[in-house]
Structure formats: structure tokens, C-alpha cells
Amino acid sequence: MARDPKHDVLFETVKIGPKVTRNRFWQTSHCAGPGAERPGAQAHLRGMKAEGGWGVVFTEFCSIHPEADEYPFTSARIWDQGDVANLSYMCDIAHRHGSLAGIQLWYSGGNAPGLESREFGRSPSQWLSPIFATRSVYGYEMDEADIRTVINMYVEAGKRAAQAGFDILEVSAGDDTLPTQFLQPRFNQRSDKYGGSFENRSRFLIELLQALKRALGGHCAVTTRFEIDTLHGPEGVEAHEDGVRVLESLRREGVVDLVALKIGDYAEWGEDAGASRFRKSGWMTPFIKQGKSILGPDIPVVGNGRLTSPDEMVALIRAGVLDIIGGARPSIADPFLPTKISEGRVEDIRECIGCNICVSKFQQGGQIMCTQNVTIGEEYRRGWHPEKFPRTASPCSVLVVGAGPAGMECARVLGSRGYIVHLREAESELGGHWRFVSTLPRLSEWGRVITYRQTQLSKLRKHVEVHLGVGKMTANDVLQYGADRVVLATGSHWHGDGRGANYGPIAGADDTLPHVLTPTQIFRGKSVPGDRVLILDGDGYFMGITLAELMANQGKQVTYVCDAADVAEYGMFTMEAGNNKRMLFEKGIKIYSNHWVDRIEAGKVQLSYLFKFGPDLLAPGSGAVPRKDNGGAFELKVDAVILVTSRYSENGLWRELKSRKSEWAANEVQDIFRTGDSKAPAQLNQAIWDAHRLAREFDSPHPAYPLPWIRERQLWGSPTIPRLGDPRANVDEP
Amino acid sequence: MARDPKHDVLFETVKIGPKVTRNRFWQTSHCAGPGAERPGAQAHLRGMKAEGGWGVVFTEFCSIHPEADEYPFTSARIWDQGDVANLSYMCDIAHRHGSLAGIQLWYSGGNAPGLESREFGRSPSQWLSPIFATRSVYGYEMDEADIRTVINMYVEAGKRAAQAGFDILEVSAGDDTLPTQFLQPRFNQRSDKYGGSFENRSRFLIELLQALKRALGGHCAVTTRFEIDTLHGPEGVEAHEDGVRVLESLRREGVVDLVALKIGDYAEWGEDAGASRFRKSGWMTPFIKQGKSILGPDIPVVGNGRLTSPDEMVALIRAGVLDIIGGARPSIADPFLPTKISEGRVEDIRECIGCNICVSKFQQGGQIMCTQNVTIGEEYRRGWHPEKFPRTASPCSVLVVGAGPAGMECARVLGSRGYIVHLREAESELGGHWRFVSTLPRLSEWGRVITYRQTQLSKLRKHVEVHLGVGKMTANDVLQYGADRVVLATGSHWHGDGRGANYGPIAGADDTLPHVLTPTQIFRGKSVPGDRVLILDGDGYFMGITLAELMANQGKQVTYVCDAADVAEYGMFTMEAGNNKRMLFEKGIKIYSNHWVDRIEAGKVQLSYLFKFGPDLLAPGSGAVPRKDNGGAFELKVDAVILVTSRYSENGLWRELKSRKSEWAANEVQDIFRTGDSKAPAQLNQAIWDAHRLAREFDSPHPAYPLPWIRERQLWGSPTIPRLGDPRANVDEP
């Protein structure tokens, strides 16, 4: 199809200082895990976005010097010639696809945990890091020589970046990095010319950009990603106050070729990478809309906001809010988003659902994952392409049982590879339990997991037949179906007896009783009796807290109990923790963390504090925990209990088929696999990954198990950089 | 000096199947961070212990297969030939020093987060992982073919380990790995021959050991690390029940050459690696003391317990509790512990203080640190040796101001390197604020930081003069002292105005008032008025909770308030979190997490819930956070407030000296450095590291800053293993 002409504006070139980007798509710097330590993964992950049409692709946030060491969190690094070599491969691939390569220059100031370099960061004043407070992270206050030294660090890092082939040097002036530490009164108590007045607080940023411009501006674009509102009131940067003042200064001083705008600081990163549970696309617009008018026609503005709709993108450009569409998560969910718009295939866009699983893996110190695009991070190490599926050499027929997300993904990939697939679903709609999930409060965007796959399956009709409402298949049905190979994707359910991690069934927990319910039952319409409802959350991800909100929205008095130390604990990784707590407080939901339910009766439950036993160990005995019991049990009156405690695979069909393996050959069934939750309940990204992987490796010798992947790491005997005895580059002024 | 003959027993050889260890020192498998990805760091860290006399040195826990992928936590891995190559270098170094090399074979069962391999673990039954519950980690239930497959995985891993040169194959049957999942009723609900009775539940472990013995027993020692009590009562393993039964089976079946015993499961790992705040050396003895009698004379027993005293070690051997001294943390704090005992230099032992900083870094996903031995992890990458200090070529005189831990360490290392050092302390004792710390509840062992360095300084009298009680030095004193070079180690103090991370001074917080106190003031004797005391903890490590306990011990009504989501949040990394909460509950201390103090008055404070603002963002404004205020402030009556909110460097002397830099040359002062907390407040390990580093690199071109180190990582262009397209090894039975 041809591109819709109204989207043409998205494909105009934009001049950025000495460079020109081929279109208005800018893959904003985002964490992914490879850093400068896994160069193949880095290059191919970013390179895939270049291939998919993003005019600019960026590294992760990139530390400029060992003093800005975020380890154990993985930044990119441009510290030495090893980093130059590793990142230059990324630049090569970006250039091969006609994209510009950008690097975000990052100095952590007083926020560097430094657990690899063990160095200290320098900051405008000395304070306990609000990011890593309980890890005792402090920097030390810079004198004017330090300021010149750190500016030199940026310049030297910029030179290495240019050497690696980067086109755009973006200075992070957000996320509580050094430039915004100088800007914000809460971090800057200086009384010299770098503190106090706005002019003084912004001096560091201006001088830094001047130095970069002077040293590298002829060769590279010099830009900044500026946090126009830190959401901290007057102690931080407010959009209509210092926010616009900074933009005025940047324009007046002529120190940048482009400005990318964001909101929220590092501690409130979840307001920049806003999860869809709390932020709908474009939520930052009220904060950034003045930016463009201040910067004028010559300084392009990049704006983000989890934008996946080309119409919305065009509207923002037409409204003068921004010039270039920034995207981090949309580029993860669909590296080919620009190409699909360009080719008029808007319905093929795999839209980000805003679940923040991607960043949750970084927050755990790991490698990126994505619920929508499970090929992310696999481009190099497994050779996966999000849009290309190798044709199978043995195109047999495959029955896929169950059309939840895993079954849909498996059928989609198998169909794309040339298999003849029948996807059969007991219920009358696609989506499995995810249909229910996407009806819950705040989760409507999560339904894109289903709608994207539904669209793709409809385009694969030649290869995939979808049969809905066929009821549960029996083992006989499967064996006699006539398929050469079978994949079971029958999902999982919530336990009805309250068992959770560490805890067996709860006395009185029986979901056949009216006052005891599971999410599965609520999905199927079981009503919640009475006004007082208790949610028991042993899962810690979204289900417990979402049902708590659902109940509160229905006017019930809600008590939320979890065994974890914090409510919906996984929200710490998805950066929803703050807003989760704000929501619970606003809705008046009572919280008991570190508690569990001992017993459920009609009208009441008994709770216990989990740390009611004393810290001392008693002599070993038999039949009891060897600790002193200090009490700590109490009763609560409740009318209903919803058990969000743990799940089990729906695998009765699998068990029966396996026990009848001797009959497979007679029925011309070659093999049977299971995938997704029916193998093991998991986060959705993992379930979809598993299904995708199975389909992609369906003709490998042992398709039930993944093939090896490339492990990037030091091999003994391979060279190392630096070597022992290498000098430290002196960046101090003489 | 000669060895004390009563310690001779520690240096007897012990036969372990086909191998013989040269003495009774066994470096228990412990996390460190290098894994199989940083082979140089791994080899030299373990190799240093071999050099220091540990007869056996182990890897980290070592994953046998990608299904047992603990990433993002770093295990060793013996998955492929890359791992064989990397770990063989470790074995080479161990053998060079006459030690045996051990590998702990680990399969996570249902507890594998799998964030690198993305595979699922197999487990006896299916359950939500108690270790990673809120990350939705589940395995899948094994059938009998799976059991044979996983046993094959162990055997194949054992073969690779033997190929790498390992002498001892230790099967983890603790820490909630697969063998103990089979053993424990809470994880095993099977009804086949692997579930139900003790015989059935122990079958997997026995069959596994038999298979390893059969395949590799002629060449390698086959052993197990067995958790004799999981501290879960009858749902787990109890020492006097299934614990001893397992040992009886192991002896009867003749399947092991040695048994290492431990207690506590993976979730209660802090009961095995017991922090000294809760566990004194040898605390496991009541649980393990029957072990030896059951196993008989032919099966040696390894026991741990943070043992650092040779007399205690000998007593345990004489009492028949164990045969071999296991040590993880003692070997980290002092790799040369065996050598020092052997040479009769017991007073030189750098005893572990049980602070668990080492494991806290692993828990954060990073590389090991140690408060006592800051050379740990630096053996390869910086070439540091814990007992050897290169003589300086320019042995000038150095004045070190301040004899807290950083000053002492700096003086010790400078003195060892041949500098002439004067270490001057204002107070009449060594130790700085750490003297106070080690008088606080549960922290007496932390005083070893001081006593070790005191002893070493006394041995360095030829090079280090210690001047105590000299009062505070002024800038004039320093300049006129006559030293060629100066190091300031003047420490830090707690803010007296309540400022913390994210929070400025608190209204009414003024530590000149009688009812407002800081830890520094309590150290100096300021008394806490009244019965009701509130601890405000913005630090989140040990000080807040320890002062809360101190106050409770004095009979006060204690309220503990912190801004973090959990009490003493860093305890999650040191594995003290559970016992911290148990202690607070036992002592009746009231907790407000996610709160902060708004205002302090005589007799009362106002507190606020930190998430009192709504989750929605309002339009940007000026002068306020753009969120709805939902209330959430309240008053508490208290008689005193102790502010443990944040610290500041004591650096007035530094500032003055720097401002008078022009006078240095005239006073023949070449340069002046600062180190430790006076540079930036930090955890003690970091402060000591910084002081040690400065002294070690005192003659580098820019001693204020660290030299580069060897970064182990993939360099683009270097080989990788596996390569794309490599087959997966089939371990299924045909």
C-alpha cells in the first residue's frame, strides 16, 4: 500500500546542525542491557531500528567517565578505546541503513553508585542521593577546577564518541544528571557563580554545551535532552518557570542544534516512561508545548509520549508542539513503526502497551524484554528479525490448541514460516485470560496484545485458520484431528485454595464458597458479596492491585494484604510503585504488607504478621519452626476474599496426551508441545517469548528446548582493554 | 613465629575420595560476581585463597545448564566450552598453589528467573517461587523422563567440570535447589516414587549422586552441600528428622566422599550466611553436631559458622562436630587465614566482621566488596595482593590527619609501602566514629575493623608513628608540620537539621535543642530526654534501626519512621531484613515506612505519608507539585527525635588548605589529599577502599584518582562461544 499523504510530513528531512536526519523518527536513548559490554547485541538491537526506519538511533544513557559509574545498572560507556571499538560497530550498522547514530552523554554527579569503578561522583553540593539513598551514595562538592575538569571529561568523551562514528552528541540535562543538579535548588546550595540565581544555576549547562560545540560542533550535532519539569515544584525545575528560561538561554547562546524535552526526574522516571496504567499517550504535552515556540524555527524539538498513532504524531507537529517524534518504547515494541507508516501499513504497527516490562528488566539489572516484541534483544544473539521469518523446509500441518496470547503468537509465527496452522479456541473470542485483563481498570491498552495478533492472523488466512468457540478439546479430539504436529497453549488458572509462595492452602479457602473468589472466577462472572472485600496478593505484580482498585471503584471497602514488603512489589521495576501507592491512598484502600491470611471464615479472616517469630534461633526440634512465637495474629471482618495468591498450569490435556504417547504414531501425530502458561505460568512477555521461540525453532532437532545463543563475555585469552599499567587520562586543567 | 602445636590438627591432610586436601581449610562456594564471564577476576580471586593456604577453593554456585539461569544474579556457569576454558584458568592457579579446586553444581528447579536464557526450570511439583515470587517465577512439574534428563545434565556438567580441571564436584542440596525441593514436603506434592515417603523424597538426591559417582567418581571427589535444617519446621527439612535421615542414606548408599552441612533455605540464606548482628560464630553447631557421628569416620564433614579463631576450629574438630573448616566470609576477609595460623601469626588474621557487605553487592547484581579486605575482587583487575605492598621508589614523609578506619588503613598501607607516616588523631583513641558504632547493640564484632588495624600499625612502628589525643589540627598546623605530603581523613557527621535525600531541613529540627539529637551527639554523650523517642531514618542502613533497638533496650517507647518502603532497606541486600523485622516486632517498636517528618516541636512531631498526592498529573503550575493533595499528615506525641537522615563530610580543613594552596610550596608540602568520609560519606567498605587505593597508588601521576583497571567484557571482533547455529546438546534419554 501507499503511504497516506497526510503522514508525509513525518518523512521530511530535518537539519540538526551539521547533520540531516532522513525523517522525523528519533529513537530516544533507552536502557536495554547490552551497554558497551555486549557489542553485538547493542549494534543489532539499535541497528534493527535503523533498518525499520528510525532516522536516528541512540545508545543507552552513556556514561562519560568511570566517575559516572551506574553499575550494577547497565549504561553504555564511552570510557576507553574498547568502548570506541564496541560502539563503532553500532554506528556502522546505523549508517548502513541511512540513520544517524546518537549517544547520550551522561555524568551522574552525586548519584553514581560506582560499584564497578568504586569512584566518587562530583556534584554541585554534597547530599545523599535520592536515587540510591539506602545504598549510602554521596558525591562531593565541586570547586571551580572540578567544574572545568568535568567539562573536559564531556569533551574527551565526545571526541571518543565522534571517533566511534556517532553523529549526535546529546547531553543529558535530565534524570538528575549533573547539569540538572546544577539547575535545581534542591541539589544546588552553592553561593559562587554556579549557584543561587537562575543565571548562575544554568551556567554549568551553558558552559558545557559551549565547550562541546567548540570542540566538536563542526563535525557532530550537539543537542541536549532537557527535563523541562522535574515535578518537584519550586525546589526542582518547573516548566513555566526555569523550564522555559533554560530554553530561552539555549536559544540565546546558540549552543544546541536540537532540544529533546522530557519531564520527571530520575526518582520519578516513571513520569517520563509513563506506564499506560497511569499515563495515556501524549501526557507530557501540557508540559512541553511551549518549548517549540521559545526555541524558534531553527532549533528542532524532539518530544515523546509513547506515541504510536501517526495521526497523533502529525497533529503534534502541526500544532507546533514538536518537530521530531521521539520514541523509546514504541521503537522497542515495533522497530519497523516508521516503515509501516511509510508503506501505509498502519494496521501492522505493533503498538507499545505501556506495561514497562522493558524497563523492569533493566531495573533488575538484566537484559531487555518486551511483551509485544519478543525479538527485542534477540537480534544478534539468536539472529531473530521482528519482521522476517525463515520459511520452513518441512511445511506440515500444526494444530494449536488455545488462542490466548501464546497460542496466537505461536500460530502467527508458524503461519509466517509456511506451516499450515489450525488455531482452535474453546471460547468464542481470541485472547484467553488476557481479554479479561484488558477490561480491568487502567489496562485497556494492554488489549493491543490481542488486537495486533488478531490483525496479523487475519492477514495470514492462507496459512492460519482460526476456529473459535469450539469448546475444550479432549485428548481424543487432538489425536484424531489429523494434524502432523500439535502445540498446546491452554493457559493457567489461579489457585482456589489460597496457596502462595511459601504458603500451602489456607484454612477455609475454597473458591466453591460464595465469599471466596479467584480472578479466574471474577473473569467468569462470579459476584463479590457484601461491602467489605479483602484482596490477598501473593503475586505482587498487577492483578492484586488492579482488583483492589476495581473493588474500590465499585464502592466497596477494600483491604489489600500481601506477603511482600511492599504493595504490588514488581511495580518497583516497572516504575509504577509511586503511583500505585498514590492511587491506593486516594481510593482509601487499607494496606497490610508483610502479612498473610491464616484462616478464612464467613464474615471474617485471621491475619498474621509474617515476622511475628523472634530473630533468635532456638535449639532444633521437631514439628515447629525453631523460633519464639511473639504473637501477631488478629481478626478482620470481611464479606469476601479474593485470592490472588498463585497460579497453576492448565495441563490436564498435556498429561493425558503424554500418557497416551504410544497412540501418537497410529494417529500420525509426530509430536506434541506445550507453550506459554500451560507449561509454566509466567509474565506475559515470557509466555509470548516461549511461544514465539517454539515456532521459530519448530524444525530444530529438539524444538521443545531453545537452541544455544551467542554469549557475549570475556573469553580467557582474548584481549582486554585497558591493560594493567595503562595511565589514567588527565582531564584536569594544568 | 612457629605454629602453635595445638593448631597442628588443622594442617593434617584429609582424603576426599580420590583426592587429598593438604589441610582442613575449605573455601566454601560463595558469590563474588565474576562468574564464568570474568575469568581473570574469578581465577585470581579464588587463586589468592589458594595462595593464602585454603586447601580447597570453590567457584560461586555454578549453574549446570541454561535452564538453571539465575541471571541477573551472577552464578558461575559450566554450560559450554567457553565456560570450560574460563574456569580452567581458575583450576590452574589453584593447582599451582597446591589446592584442590571445587565446583558447586547447581540446578535451580522452580526458582530460576531465567532472564538471560529465558528458559523454564523443572521442579518436583509446580509452585510459585518463594525466592522470586513477585517476578512470577514458576517451573514445571517433572515427569520421570525429566528426572533422568536433569540427572544427565548434572553428569554432563560434571564432565565439563572435570575437563576444566576441577577436583571436587559438590552437588548443592540446599538453598532450595532441586535436590532439596524433592526433599521438602512444601515443594514436593508428588504421588509417584519421588514423592510422599522420606525414601521417595530422597530418591532424587541419591540417584543423582549415584550417577555422578558412576560417571566421574574415579577421577573426581563427589560431595554434597546439604541443608540439614531449612528452618521451616516439618514442611521443610528438620535437622533431627529428615536431616539425619538423609545423612544415614548417604552413608548407607556410599554415594558421597564428603558432606558439607548448612542450615536455612534460599529465602533464609541470612541464617546460613548469618550476619554478626544476629549470629555469633558457630551458631549452626547445634544443628549440625550430630552429622559427623552419623556419617562415620570415612566421610569427612565440612562445617561453617564464620569461624576465624583457630582455637574454636580445633575445638569443633576435637568435639567431633566436623572434620574440615568451611569458610566463605572468613576467606574473603582474609585469604591468608590458614597461612597466618600455620605461621603462628594469629594476631595478623583479618577477621570477618559479619557485616555481609560482601553478599550485599551480589544481591545488587554487582561485584564483591569486603569491609575488612578491600583487595577482594581487585586481585586481577588492579593487580592488588592483600598481603603484599610494592615498596615505593620515593619514600617521603606523609602526615595522615584522622585515625578513623580510613586514616588507619591509609597509614597502614603507606607504612607497608615504605613511606614514613605520622598518623594523628584528635581524640585519645583510634577508630573515629567507628568506636561508637562498635559499642551499639549487636555491633561489637564490627570493632574488628579497628583492632586489626591497631595491631598492624603497632607492627609498623618503624614506618608509622601514631599520635593520639592531639586535638584538631588547623591549616597552620598542617602546613607547618613538616610532612612532604598530607592525607586528610577527617570523617563525616550527621546533619543536625534533618535534611535527607529529597528533603531539605525539617522545620524545628535543630540539634542544639535538647529534644533533637543526632547519632554524632549520642556518641558524644548527649542524653535522650523522656520516654517516647522517634527515630527518623533517611539512611536505611544500620544506624537508624540500631539506635531504635538501643532506645528500646533502655526501656523507651520507640517509633521508627523511614522514607523508604521498608525498614532498614539495605538489610534486603545484607540478608538481615527478616531478622530486623523480627527484632522490631519482638521489641514492640512501632514502624512508619513511606513517611517523613514535616515538623518537630517540643513534645510532638507532624508526620506525612509520602504518597499523599494523587497519581494524576495536573496542569503545570508554579510554586507547587502538579498533583492533588489528598491529606495524610498527622501528629505524634514524642519527647525526643533522633535524626538519622543524612551525613556531610567534615572538610573545613580541606577547604582552608585548598584556599591556601599558594602557601604549600613555601611550607615544602608537595600535595594534600582527602580520603574516606571526608571526601564523601559512604559505606565503610568504600571509605576503606578509597584510603587503601590512595595509599597503593600514592606514587602514580594523579594519585587523587584511580588508575584504570582491566575491564573483562566482550570486545567486538574477539571470538564468541557458542556460535549461532551450534546445536543444543541432547541430554534426554532416547
mmCIF file of C-alpha atoms in Angstrom, chain A residues 61 69-73 106 108 110-115 127-138 175 266-267 269 362-363, chain B residues 364 501-502 538-539 569-570 573 683:
data_model
loop_
_atom_site.group_PDB
_atom_site.id
_atom_site.type_symbol
_atom_site.label_atom_id
_atom_site.label_comp_id
_atom_site.label_asym_id
_atom_site.label_seq_id
_atom_site.Cartn_x
_atom_site.Cartn_y
_atom_site.Cartn_z
ATOM 1 C CA PHE A 61 22.367 6.541 28.502
ATOM 2 C CA ASP A 69 29.535 4.540 37.014
ATOM 3 C CA GLU A 70 25.949 3.352 37.389
ATOM 4 C CA TYR A 71 26.996 -0.271 37.792
ATOM 5 C CA PRO A 72 25.339 -2.643 38.659
ATOM 6 C CA PHE A 73 22.832 -0.935 36.375
ATOM 7 C CA TRP A 106 25.742 11.133 30.979
ATOM 8 C CA SER A 108 25.734 11.059 37.289
ATOM 9 C CA GLY A 110 26.108 12.778 43.153
ATOM 10 C CA ASN A 111 24.063 9.782 42.026
ATOM 11 C CA ALA A 112 26.762 7.328 40.970
ATOM 12 C CA PRO A 113 26.639 4.056 42.921
ATOM 13 C CA GLY A 114 30.058 3.264 41.414
ATOM 14 C CA LEU A 115 30.042 -0.397 42.284
ATOM 15 C CA TRP A 127 23.896 15.398 49.505
ATOM 16 C CA LEU A 128 22.635 11.886 49.931
ATOM 17 C CA SER A 129 21.497 10.576 46.548
ATOM 18 C CA PRO A 130 17.720 10.435 46.348
ATOM 19 C CA ILE A 131 18.066 7.595 43.845
ATOM 20 C CA PHE A 132 20.276 5.311 45.864
ATOM 21 C CA ALA A 133 19.768 6.679 49.352
ATOM 22 C CA THR A 134 19.777 3.396 51.228
ATOM 23 C CA ARG A 135 22.995 2.385 49.482
ATOM 24 C CA SER A 136 24.756 5.411 51.022
ATOM 25 C CA VAL A 137 25.601 7.150 47.761
ATOM 26 C CA TYR A 138 27.044 10.639 48.179
ATOM 27 C CA ASP A 175 17.230 12.332 35.052
ATOM 28 C CA TYR A 266 15.331 10.068 37.910
ATOM 29 C CA ALA A 267 13.388 9.087 41.012
ATOM 30 C CA TRP A 269 11.408 8.277 35.875
ATOM 31 C CA PHE A 362 16.885 -3.061 33.322
ATOM 32 C CA GLN A 363 15.775 -2.223 36.847
ATOM 33 C CA GLN B 364 22.505 -5.864 43.989
ATOM 34 C CA ALA B 501 17.645 12.503 50.347
ATOM 35 C CA ASN B 502 14.938 14.552 48.616
ATOM 36 C CA GLY B 538 16.611 8.528 55.868
ATOM 37 C CA ASP B 539 19.779 6.451 55.673
ATOM 38 C CA GLU B 569 16.061 -1.212 53.488
ATOM 39 C CA TYR B 570 19.709 -2.076 52.845
ATOM 40 C CA PHE B 573 20.918 -6.896 50.481
ATOM 41 C CA GLN B 683 29.612 2.703 53.497
#
